[in-house]
Amino acid sequence: MSQFDYDLFVIGAGSGGVRAGRLAAASGARVAVAEEYRVGGTCVIRGCVPKKFMVYASEFPHYAHIAEGYGWSASEATFEWSRFREAKDREIARLSGLYVANLTRSGAEILEGRAILTGANSLEVEGRGAVTAQRILVATGGRPWRPEDLPGADLAITSEEAFDLPALPERMVIVGGGFIAVEFAGIFNGLGVDVTLVYRGDQVLRGFDEDIRSHVAAEIQRRGVKLILGAHPTEIAGRPGDLQCRLSDGQVLPAGQVMLATGRKPHTRGLGLEAAGVETGPNGEIRVDAWSKTSVPSIWAVGDVTDRINLTPVAIREGAAFARTEFYGQPTRFDHEAVASAVFSQPPVGTVGLTEAEARAAYANIDIYRSRFRPMKETFYGGQEQALVKLVVDADTQRMLGCHVVGPDAPEIIQMAAVPLKLGVTKAQWDSACAVHPTLAEELVTLSEPVARSPA
């Protein structure tokens, strides 16, 4: 008989924790999964899933504008935020229920309540008391970060509250320049809110390819988002529904709502990591090795709480790799190189591999292939929205290093582009695939001449 209550105890029922718990339980292990809020985690409850629903809802006015150019008569259409919110909540509840059902079906026990580490193999669980486990997996994700030195920060919302606003404001100021800020700027702009996006840097989407950054900035402004760069809020004042956001450049922006999208931090505060001896980094992230092992042999961590690549599919792969290694005797490490990602801005972004700047820093000679153009749908009705495709290639070996797309269906396109790039395809092999015409994606295999070479 084991000296422990469980073979595995998972803290956090998000995507990574649920996948690890399901796989481990399916092996016959005794598994418990503790969740302090709702099963499903950030992605399902307050992240990418409800956000994608909001993206869909916000795109319809743009579609209606396009439809007129294609001969459809305009009709009276109104948007009811309350109806959308109710439908969104029903769908999120359904998805959360599926997570619960799948966990239970696998044999895992779900504990509703906060779990805190008290040692290398022990925890205190709200409503349950002390429990022990041979292995512990921390998968508590991340939470929005509020600048502590910003007067009036408590008057603002974060991305988590954005899903449940009682009503849409007439004007909104969104602070931040990352993908969350850019996505919500497009969402609320599309829903009819007067949106101003404020970012302290020189361009939005830091860390993305420079061509992507400038292209997206131009296109979101074309759609109606006001963009203020090189400034940051120094004070938020007023009362809910009637706020003023004072900026470092002297501007004062009136707003019904101010949203802080200034980053996220690993959700580790008060988790008991110190008591267990788990080493953390400067932002509170749990430090792990390639096998997701922490500094304590009996404790692992996956997902955003490790601050490696903060994407849902990555957390799922990390959780699966942990379970296969520990419960199936199949040593597995997730490869964090060349992971594709998307920004559901308007227009959206798909990207995989190295940016031009990263490639120039790592390789002696690179070739850049790039094309900017109006998609076919736009040219027909006189629309001005531009698409961008860009390839980064090692000039010496002709190996594909990066692929970047901005335009309709870019996230769908990049998924397929990621497969050959991950496998180390050369430019000649890439080009050997015949184009599908007429599509935006065909540009990817018809770029025959580089527009830039390095060394320049």
Coordinates of C-alpha atoms in Angstrom, one line a residue:
M1 CA 0.0 0.0 0.0
S2 CA 1.4 3.4 -1.0
Q3 CA 2.3 5.8 1.8
F4 CA 0.7 8.6 -0.1
D5 CA -3.0 9.5 -0.6
Y6 CA -2.4 10.1 -4.4
D7 CA 0.1 9.1 -7.0
L8 CA -0.4 12.5 -8.6
F9 CA -1.9 15.7 -7.3
V10 CA -2.4 18.5 -9.8
I11 CA -2.9 22.1 -8.7
G12 CA -4.9 23.9 -11.4
A13 CA -7.5 22.5 -13.8
G14 CA -6.5 24.5 -16.9
S15 CA -5.5 23.0 -20.2
G16 CA -2.1 21.7 -19.0
G17 CA -3.2 20.3 -15.7
V18 CA -6.3 18.6 -17.1
R19 CA -4.3 16.9 -19.9
A20 CA -1.7 15.7 -17.5
G21 CA -4.4 14.5 -14.9
R22 CA -6.4 12.7 -17.6
L23 CA -3.5 10.8 -19.0
A24 CA -2.1 9.9 -15.6
A25 CA -5.5 8.7 -14.4
A26 CA -6.0 6.6 -17.5
S27 CA -2.8 4.7 -16.7
G28 CA -4.4 3.6 -13.5
A29 CA -2.8 6.1 -11.2
R30 CA -4.6 7.7 -8.3
V31 CA -5.0 11.3 -9.4
A32 CA -6.6 14.4 -7.8
V33 CA -7.0 17.7 -9.5
A34 CA -7.7 20.8 -7.4
E35 CA -9.2 24.0 -8.9
E36 CA -10.0 27.1 -6.9
Y37 CA -12.2 28.7 -9.5
R38 CA -13.7 26.8 -12.5
V39 CA -12.5 23.8 -14.4
G40 CA -11.1 24.9 -17.8
G41 CA -8.5 27.5 -16.7
T42 CA -7.6 30.7 -18.4
C43 CA -8.1 29.6 -21.9
V44 CA -11.7 28.2 -21.6
I45 CA -13.0 30.5 -18.9
R46 CA -11.4 33.9 -19.2
G47 CA -9.0 33.7 -22.2
C48 CA -8.7 32.5 -25.7
V49 CA -12.0 30.8 -26.1
P50 CA -14.4 33.6 -25.0
K51 CA -12.0 36.1 -26.6
K52 CA -12.4 34.3 -30.0
F53 CA -16.2 34.4 -29.6
M54 CA -15.8 38.2 -29.1
V55 CA -13.6 38.4 -32.2
Y56 CA -16.3 36.7 -34.2
A57 CA -19.0 39.0 -32.9
S58 CA -16.9 42.1 -33.6
E59 CA -16.2 41.2 -37.2
F60 CA -19.7 41.3 -38.4
P61 CA -19.9 45.1 -39.0
H62 CA -16.9 44.8 -41.2
Y63 CA -18.5 41.9 -43.1
A64 CA -21.6 44.0 -43.6
H65 CA -19.5 46.8 -45.1
I66 CA -17.9 44.3 -47.5
A67 CA -21.3 42.8 -48.3
E68 CA -22.6 46.1 -49.7
G69 CA -19.7 46.2 -52.1
Y70 CA -20.8 42.8 -53.3
G71 CA -24.3 43.8 -54.1
W72 CA -26.1 43.1 -50.9
S73 CA -28.5 45.7 -49.7
A74 CA -27.8 47.2 -46.2
S75 CA -30.3 46.2 -43.6
E76 CA -30.9 47.5 -40.1
A77 CA -28.9 45.4 -37.6
T78 CA -28.2 46.1 -34.0
F79 CA -25.9 44.4 -31.5
E80 CA -27.1 43.5 -28.0
W81 CA -24.2 42.9 -25.7
S82 CA -26.4 41.3 -23.0
R83 CA -27.6 38.6 -25.5
F84 CA -24.1 37.9 -26.7
R85 CA -22.8 37.7 -23.1
E86 CA -25.5 35.3 -22.1
A87 CA -24.8 33.0 -25.1
K88 CA -21.1 33.2 -24.4
D89 CA -21.6 32.2 -20.7
R90 CA -23.7 29.2 -21.8
E91 CA -21.0 28.0 -24.1
I92 CA -18.3 28.5 -21.6
A93 CA -20.3 26.5 -19.0
R94 CA -20.8 23.7 -21.6
L95 CA -17.1 23.5 -22.3
S96 CA -16.2 23.6 -18.6
G97 CA -18.6 20.8 -18.1
L98 CA -16.9 18.7 -20.8
Y99 CA -13.6 19.2 -19.0
V100 CA -15.2 18.0 -15.8
A101 CA -16.8 15.0 -17.5
N102 CA -13.5 14.0 -19.3
L103 CA -11.5 14.2 -16.1
T104 CA -14.1 12.2 -14.1
R105 CA -14.3 9.6 -16.9
S106 CA -10.6 9.1 -16.8
G107 CA -10.8 8.3 -13.2
A108 CA -9.4 11.5 -11.7
E109 CA -10.9 13.1 -8.6
I110 CA -11.8 16.8 -8.8
L111 CA -11.4 18.8 -5.7
E112 CA -13.1 22.3 -5.7
G113 CA -10.9 24.6 -3.6
R114 CA -7.5 26.2 -3.3
A115 CA -4.5 23.9 -2.8
I116 CA -1.4 25.1 -1.1
L117 CA 1.9 23.3 -0.9
T118 CA 3.1 22.5 2.7
G119 CA 6.1 20.3 1.7
A120 CA 7.7 18.3 -1.0
N121 CA 4.9 15.7 -0.9
S122 CA 2.2 17.4 1.1
L123 CA -0.6 20.0 0.5
E124 CA -3.4 21.7 2.4
V125 CA -6.6 21.7 0.3
E126 CA -9.6 24.0 1.0
G127 CA -12.5 21.9 2.2
R128 CA -10.4 18.8 2.4
G129 CA -7.5 19.4 4.7
A130 CA -4.1 17.8 4.5
V131 CA -3.3 15.4 1.7
T132 CA -0.1 13.8 0.5
A133 CA 1.0 12.8 -3.0
Q134 CA 4.0 11.0 -4.5
R135 CA 4.1 13.5 -7.3
I136 CA 2.8 17.1 -7.5
L137 CA 2.2 19.0 -10.7
V138 CA 1.7 22.8 -10.5
A139 CA -0.4 24.1 -13.4
T140 CA -1.8 27.3 -12.0
G141 CA -1.3 29.5 -15.1
G142 CA -0.9 33.3 -15.0
R143 CA -2.9 36.3 -14.1
P144 CA -3.1 39.9 -15.4
W145 CA -0.6 42.3 -13.9
R146 CA -1.6 45.8 -12.7
P147 CA 1.0 48.5 -12.3
E148 CA 1.2 49.0 -8.5
D149 CA 2.6 52.5 -8.9
L150 CA -0.2 53.8 -11.1
P151 CA -2.7 56.0 -9.2
G152 CA -6.2 54.9 -9.8
A153 CA -5.2 51.5 -11.3
D154 CA -8.0 50.0 -9.2
L155 CA -10.5 51.9 -11.3
A156 CA -9.5 50.0 -14.4
I157 CA -10.4 46.5 -15.6
T158 CA -8.1 43.8 -17.0
S159 CA -8.7 41.3 -19.7
E160 CA -10.5 39.0 -17.3
E161 CA -13.2 41.5 -16.4
A162 CA -13.6 42.5 -20.1
F163 CA -15.7 39.4 -20.8
D164 CA -18.3 40.3 -18.2
L165 CA -18.9 44.0 -18.5
P166 CA -22.5 44.9 -17.6
A167 CA -22.6 47.2 -20.7
L168 CA -20.4 48.4 -23.4
P169 CA -18.9 51.9 -22.8
E170 CA -19.0 54.6 -25.5
R171 CA -15.3 55.2 -25.1
M172 CA -12.5 52.9 -23.9
V173 CA -8.8 53.4 -23.3
I174 CA -6.7 50.2 -23.6
V175 CA -3.2 50.4 -22.1
G176 CA -0.6 48.0 -23.5
G177 CA 0.9 47.0 -26.8
G178 CA 1.0 43.2 -26.6
F179 CA -1.2 40.7 -28.4
I180 CA -3.9 40.9 -25.7
A181 CA -4.1 44.7 -25.9
V182 CA -4.2 44.7 -29.7
E183 CA -6.8 41.9 -29.9
F184 CA -9.2 43.7 -27.4
A185 CA -8.7 47.0 -29.3
G186 CA -10.0 45.3 -32.4
I187 CA -12.8 43.6 -30.6
F188 CA -14.3 46.6 -28.8
N189 CA -13.7 48.8 -31.9
G190 CA -15.7 46.3 -34.0
L191 CA -18.5 46.3 -31.4
G192 CA -18.9 50.1 -31.8
V193 CA -16.8 51.4 -28.9
D194 CA -14.5 54.4 -29.6
V195 CA -11.1 52.8 -28.7
T196 CA -7.8 54.4 -28.0
L197 CA -4.8 52.1 -27.6
V198 CA -1.9 53.6 -25.5
Y199 CA 1.5 52.0 -25.5
R200 CA 4.8 53.2 -24.0
G201 CA 6.9 51.6 -26.6
D202 CA 7.7 52.7 -30.2
Q203 CA 5.5 50.1 -31.8
V204 CA 2.9 47.5 -30.8
L205 CA 3.6 43.7 -30.6
R206 CA 7.1 43.7 -29.2
G207 CA 8.9 40.5 -30.0
F208 CA 7.2 40.0 -33.3
D209 CA 8.8 40.6 -36.7
E210 CA 9.2 44.3 -37.4
D211 CA 7.3 44.2 -40.6
I212 CA 4.4 42.5 -38.8
R213 CA 4.4 45.1 -36.1
S214 CA 4.3 48.1 -38.4
H215 CA 1.8 46.4 -40.7
V216 CA -0.7 45.6 -37.9
A217 CA -0.4 49.1 -36.5
A218 CA -1.3 50.6 -39.8
E219 CA -4.2 48.2 -40.4
I220 CA -5.9 48.5 -36.9
Q221 CA -5.8 52.3 -37.4
R222 CA -7.4 51.9 -40.8
R223 CA -10.2 50.0 -39.0
G224 CA -10.7 52.9 -36.6
V225 CA -8.5 52.3 -33.5
K226 CA -6.7 55.4 -32.3
L227 CA -3.1 54.5 -31.5
I228 CA -0.9 56.6 -29.2
L229 CA 2.7 55.4 -28.9
G230 CA 5.5 56.5 -26.7
A231 CA 3.2 57.4 -23.8
H232 CA 1.9 55.8 -20.7
P233 CA -0.8 56.5 -18.1
T234 CA 0.3 58.5 -15.1
E235 CA -3.1 58.6 -13.4
I236 CA -6.6 57.2 -13.8
A237 CA -9.2 59.3 -12.1
G238 CA -13.0 59.8 -11.9
R239 CA -15.7 57.3 -11.1
P240 CA -16.8 54.1 -12.9
G241 CA -18.3 55.0 -16.3
D242 CA -16.8 58.5 -16.2
L243 CA -13.0 58.2 -16.1
Q244 CA -10.1 60.3 -17.2
C245 CA -6.8 58.7 -18.2
R246 CA -3.9 61.1 -17.9
L247 CA -0.9 60.3 -20.0
S248 CA 2.8 61.0 -19.7
D249 CA 2.7 63.3 -22.7
G250 CA 0.1 65.6 -21.1
Q251 CA -3.0 64.2 -22.9
V252 CA -6.1 63.5 -20.8
L253 CA -8.3 60.9 -22.4
P254 CA -12.0 60.6 -21.3
A255 CA -13.3 57.1 -21.1
G256 CA -16.2 55.1 -19.9
Q257 CA -13.8 52.2 -19.2
V258 CA -10.0 51.9 -19.0
M259 CA -8.5 48.5 -19.6
L260 CA -5.0 47.6 -18.4
A261 CA -3.4 45.0 -20.7
T262 CA 0.1 45.5 -19.4
G263 CA 1.2 41.9 -19.1
R264 CA 0.6 38.8 -17.1
K265 CA 2.5 37.1 -14.3
P266 CA 2.7 33.5 -13.2
H267 CA 0.1 32.7 -10.6
T268 CA 2.3 31.6 -7.8
R269 CA 1.7 34.0 -4.9
G270 CA 0.5 32.2 -1.8
L271 CA 1.0 28.8 -3.3
G272 CA 3.4 27.6 -0.7
L273 CA 6.4 27.2 -3.1
E274 CA 8.8 28.4 -0.4
A275 CA 7.6 25.9 2.1
A276 CA 8.2 23.1 -0.4
G277 CA 11.6 24.5 -1.5
V278 CA 10.6 25.2 -5.1
E279 CA 12.9 27.7 -6.9
T280 CA 11.2 30.6 -8.7
G281 CA 12.5 33.3 -11.0
P282 CA 12.3 37.1 -10.8
N283 CA 8.6 37.3 -12.0
G284 CA 7.5 34.5 -9.8
E285 CA 7.8 31.9 -12.5
I286 CA 8.6 28.3 -11.5
R287 CA 12.0 27.3 -12.8
V288 CA 11.9 24.0 -14.5
D289 CA 14.2 21.8 -16.7
A290 CA 13.5 20.3 -20.1
W291 CA 11.4 17.6 -18.4
S292 CA 9.3 20.2 -16.5
K293 CA 11.0 19.2 -13.3
T294 CA 11.4 21.8 -10.6
S295 CA 14.2 22.1 -8.0
V296 CA 12.3 19.6 -5.9
P297 CA 12.4 16.0 -7.2
S298 CA 8.7 15.3 -6.4
I299 CA 7.3 18.5 -8.0
W300 CA 6.8 19.4 -11.6
A301 CA 5.3 22.5 -13.3
V302 CA 3.8 23.1 -16.8
G303 CA 2.1 25.9 -18.7
D304 CA 2.1 29.7 -18.1
V305 CA 3.2 29.3 -14.5
T306 CA 6.7 28.4 -15.9
D307 CA 6.7 31.4 -18.2
R308 CA 8.3 29.5 -21.1
I309 CA 5.9 29.9 -24.0
N310 CA 2.6 31.0 -22.7
L311 CA 0.2 29.3 -25.2
T312 CA -2.6 26.8 -24.5
P313 CA -1.3 24.2 -26.9
V314 CA 2.1 24.4 -25.4
A315 CA 0.7 23.8 -21.9
I316 CA -1.2 20.8 -23.2
R317 CA 1.9 19.3 -24.8
E318 CA 4.0 19.9 -21.7
G319 CA 1.3 18.2 -19.5
A320 CA 1.1 15.3 -21.9
A321 CA 4.9 14.9 -22.0
F322 CA 5.0 14.9 -18.2
A323 CA 2.4 12.2 -18.0
R324 CA 3.9 10.0 -20.6
T325 CA 7.3 10.3 -18.9
E326 CA 6.1 9.6 -15.4
F327 CA 3.2 7.2 -15.8
Y328 CA 3.8 5.4 -19.1
G329 CA 7.5 4.8 -19.1
Q330 CA 7.9 6.9 -22.3
P331 CA 10.5 9.6 -21.6
T332 CA 9.1 12.6 -23.5
R333 CA 10.2 16.2 -23.7
F334 CA 8.3 18.9 -25.5
D335 CA 10.3 20.8 -28.1
H336 CA 9.8 24.5 -27.6
E337 CA 11.5 25.5 -30.9
A338 CA 9.5 26.8 -33.9
V339 CA 6.1 26.9 -32.1
A340 CA 3.5 28.6 -34.3
S341 CA 1.2 31.3 -32.8
A342 CA -1.5 33.6 -33.8
V343 CA -2.7 37.1 -32.9
F344 CA -6.5 37.5 -33.4
S345 CA -6.2 41.1 -34.3
Q346 CA -8.1 42.6 -37.1
P347 CA -6.6 41.6 -39.5
P348 CA -5.2 38.6 -37.8
V349 CA -1.5 37.4 -37.6
G350 CA 0.0 34.0 -38.0
T351 CA 3.7 33.5 -37.3
V352 CA 6.2 30.6 -36.8
G353 CA 9.9 30.5 -36.5
L354 CA 12.5 33.3 -36.4
T355 CA 11.8 37.0 -37.0
E356 CA 14.2 38.8 -39.4
A357 CA 16.1 40.4 -36.5
E358 CA 16.5 37.0 -34.8
A359 CA 17.7 35.4 -38.0
R360 CA 20.2 38.2 -38.7
A361 CA 21.6 37.7 -35.2
A362 CA 21.9 33.9 -35.5
Y363 CA 23.0 33.4 -39.1
A364 CA 25.7 34.8 -41.3
N365 CA 23.6 35.2 -44.4
I366 CA 19.8 35.3 -44.8
D367 CA 17.3 35.9 -47.6
I368 CA 14.1 37.8 -47.0
Y369 CA 11.0 37.2 -49.2
R370 CA 8.1 39.6 -48.7
S371 CA 4.9 40.7 -50.4
R372 CA 2.3 43.3 -49.5
F373 CA -0.9 43.3 -51.5
R374 CA -4.7 43.8 -51.3
P375 CA -6.5 40.5 -50.9
M376 CA -8.8 39.5 -53.7
K377 CA -11.9 40.2 -51.6
E378 CA -10.7 43.8 -51.0
T379 CA -10.0 44.7 -54.6
F380 CA -13.5 43.8 -55.8
Y381 CA -15.3 46.3 -53.7
G382 CA -12.5 48.9 -53.5
G383 CA -11.3 48.1 -50.0
Q384 CA -7.9 49.2 -48.9
E385 CA -6.9 46.6 -46.3
Q386 CA -3.5 45.2 -47.0
A387 CA -2.2 41.6 -46.4
L388 CA 1.5 40.8 -45.8
V389 CA 3.4 37.5 -46.3
K390 CA 7.1 37.2 -45.3
L391 CA 9.6 34.3 -45.4
V392 CA 13.0 34.2 -43.7
V393 CA 15.5 31.9 -45.2
D394 CA 19.1 30.8 -44.3
A395 CA 20.9 31.9 -47.5
D396 CA 23.7 29.4 -47.1
T397 CA 21.6 26.2 -46.6
Q398 CA 18.3 27.5 -48.0
R399 CA 16.6 26.2 -44.9
M400 CA 13.3 28.0 -44.0
L401 CA 13.7 29.8 -40.7
G402 CA 10.5 31.8 -40.4
C403 CA 7.1 32.4 -41.9
H404 CA 4.9 35.4 -41.1
V405 CA 1.4 36.2 -42.4
V406 CA -1.0 39.1 -41.8
G407 CA -4.4 38.9 -43.4
P408 CA -7.6 37.0 -43.7
D409 CA -7.3 33.4 -42.2
A410 CA -3.6 34.0 -41.3
P411 CA -4.0 31.8 -38.2
E412 CA -5.4 28.9 -40.3
I413 CA -2.6 29.3 -42.9
I414 CA 0.2 29.3 -40.4
Q415 CA -0.8 26.0 -38.9
M416 CA 0.0 24.2 -42.2
A417 CA 3.1 26.4 -42.8
A418 CA 4.4 25.3 -39.4
V419 CA 4.6 21.6 -40.3
P420 CA 7.2 21.8 -43.1
L421 CA 9.1 24.6 -41.3
K422 CA 9.3 22.4 -38.2
L423 CA 10.7 19.6 -40.3
G424 CA 13.5 21.7 -41.7
V425 CA 12.2 22.2 -45.2
T426 CA 14.3 24.1 -47.7
K427 CA 13.1 27.0 -49.8
A428 CA 13.2 24.8 -53.0
Q429 CA 11.1 22.1 -51.3
W430 CA 8.7 24.7 -50.0
D431 CA 8.3 26.1 -53.5
S432 CA 7.8 22.7 -55.0
A433 CA 4.3 22.7 -53.6
C434 CA 1.9 24.0 -56.2
A435 CA -0.2 27.0 -55.3
V436 CA -3.9 26.8 -54.6
H437 CA -5.5 29.6 -56.7
P438 CA -7.1 32.0 -56.0
T439 CA -6.0 32.3 -52.4
L440 CA -4.0 34.5 -50.2
A441 CA -1.9 31.5 -49.1
E442 CA -0.6 30.9 -52.6
E443 CA 1.7 33.9 -52.1
L444 CA 3.7 31.8 -49.8
V445 CA 4.9 29.4 -52.6
T446 CA 5.2 32.0 -55.3
L447 CA 7.8 34.3 -53.8
S448 CA 10.7 33.7 -56.2
E449 CA 13.1 36.6 -55.6
P450 CA 14.4 37.8 -52.2
V451 CA 13.7 41.5 -51.5
A452 CA 16.7 41.7 -49.1
R453 CA 19.8 39.7 -48.4
S454 CA 22.3 39.8 -45.5
P455 CA 24.8 40.8 -44.9
A456 CA 23.2 43.9 -46.3

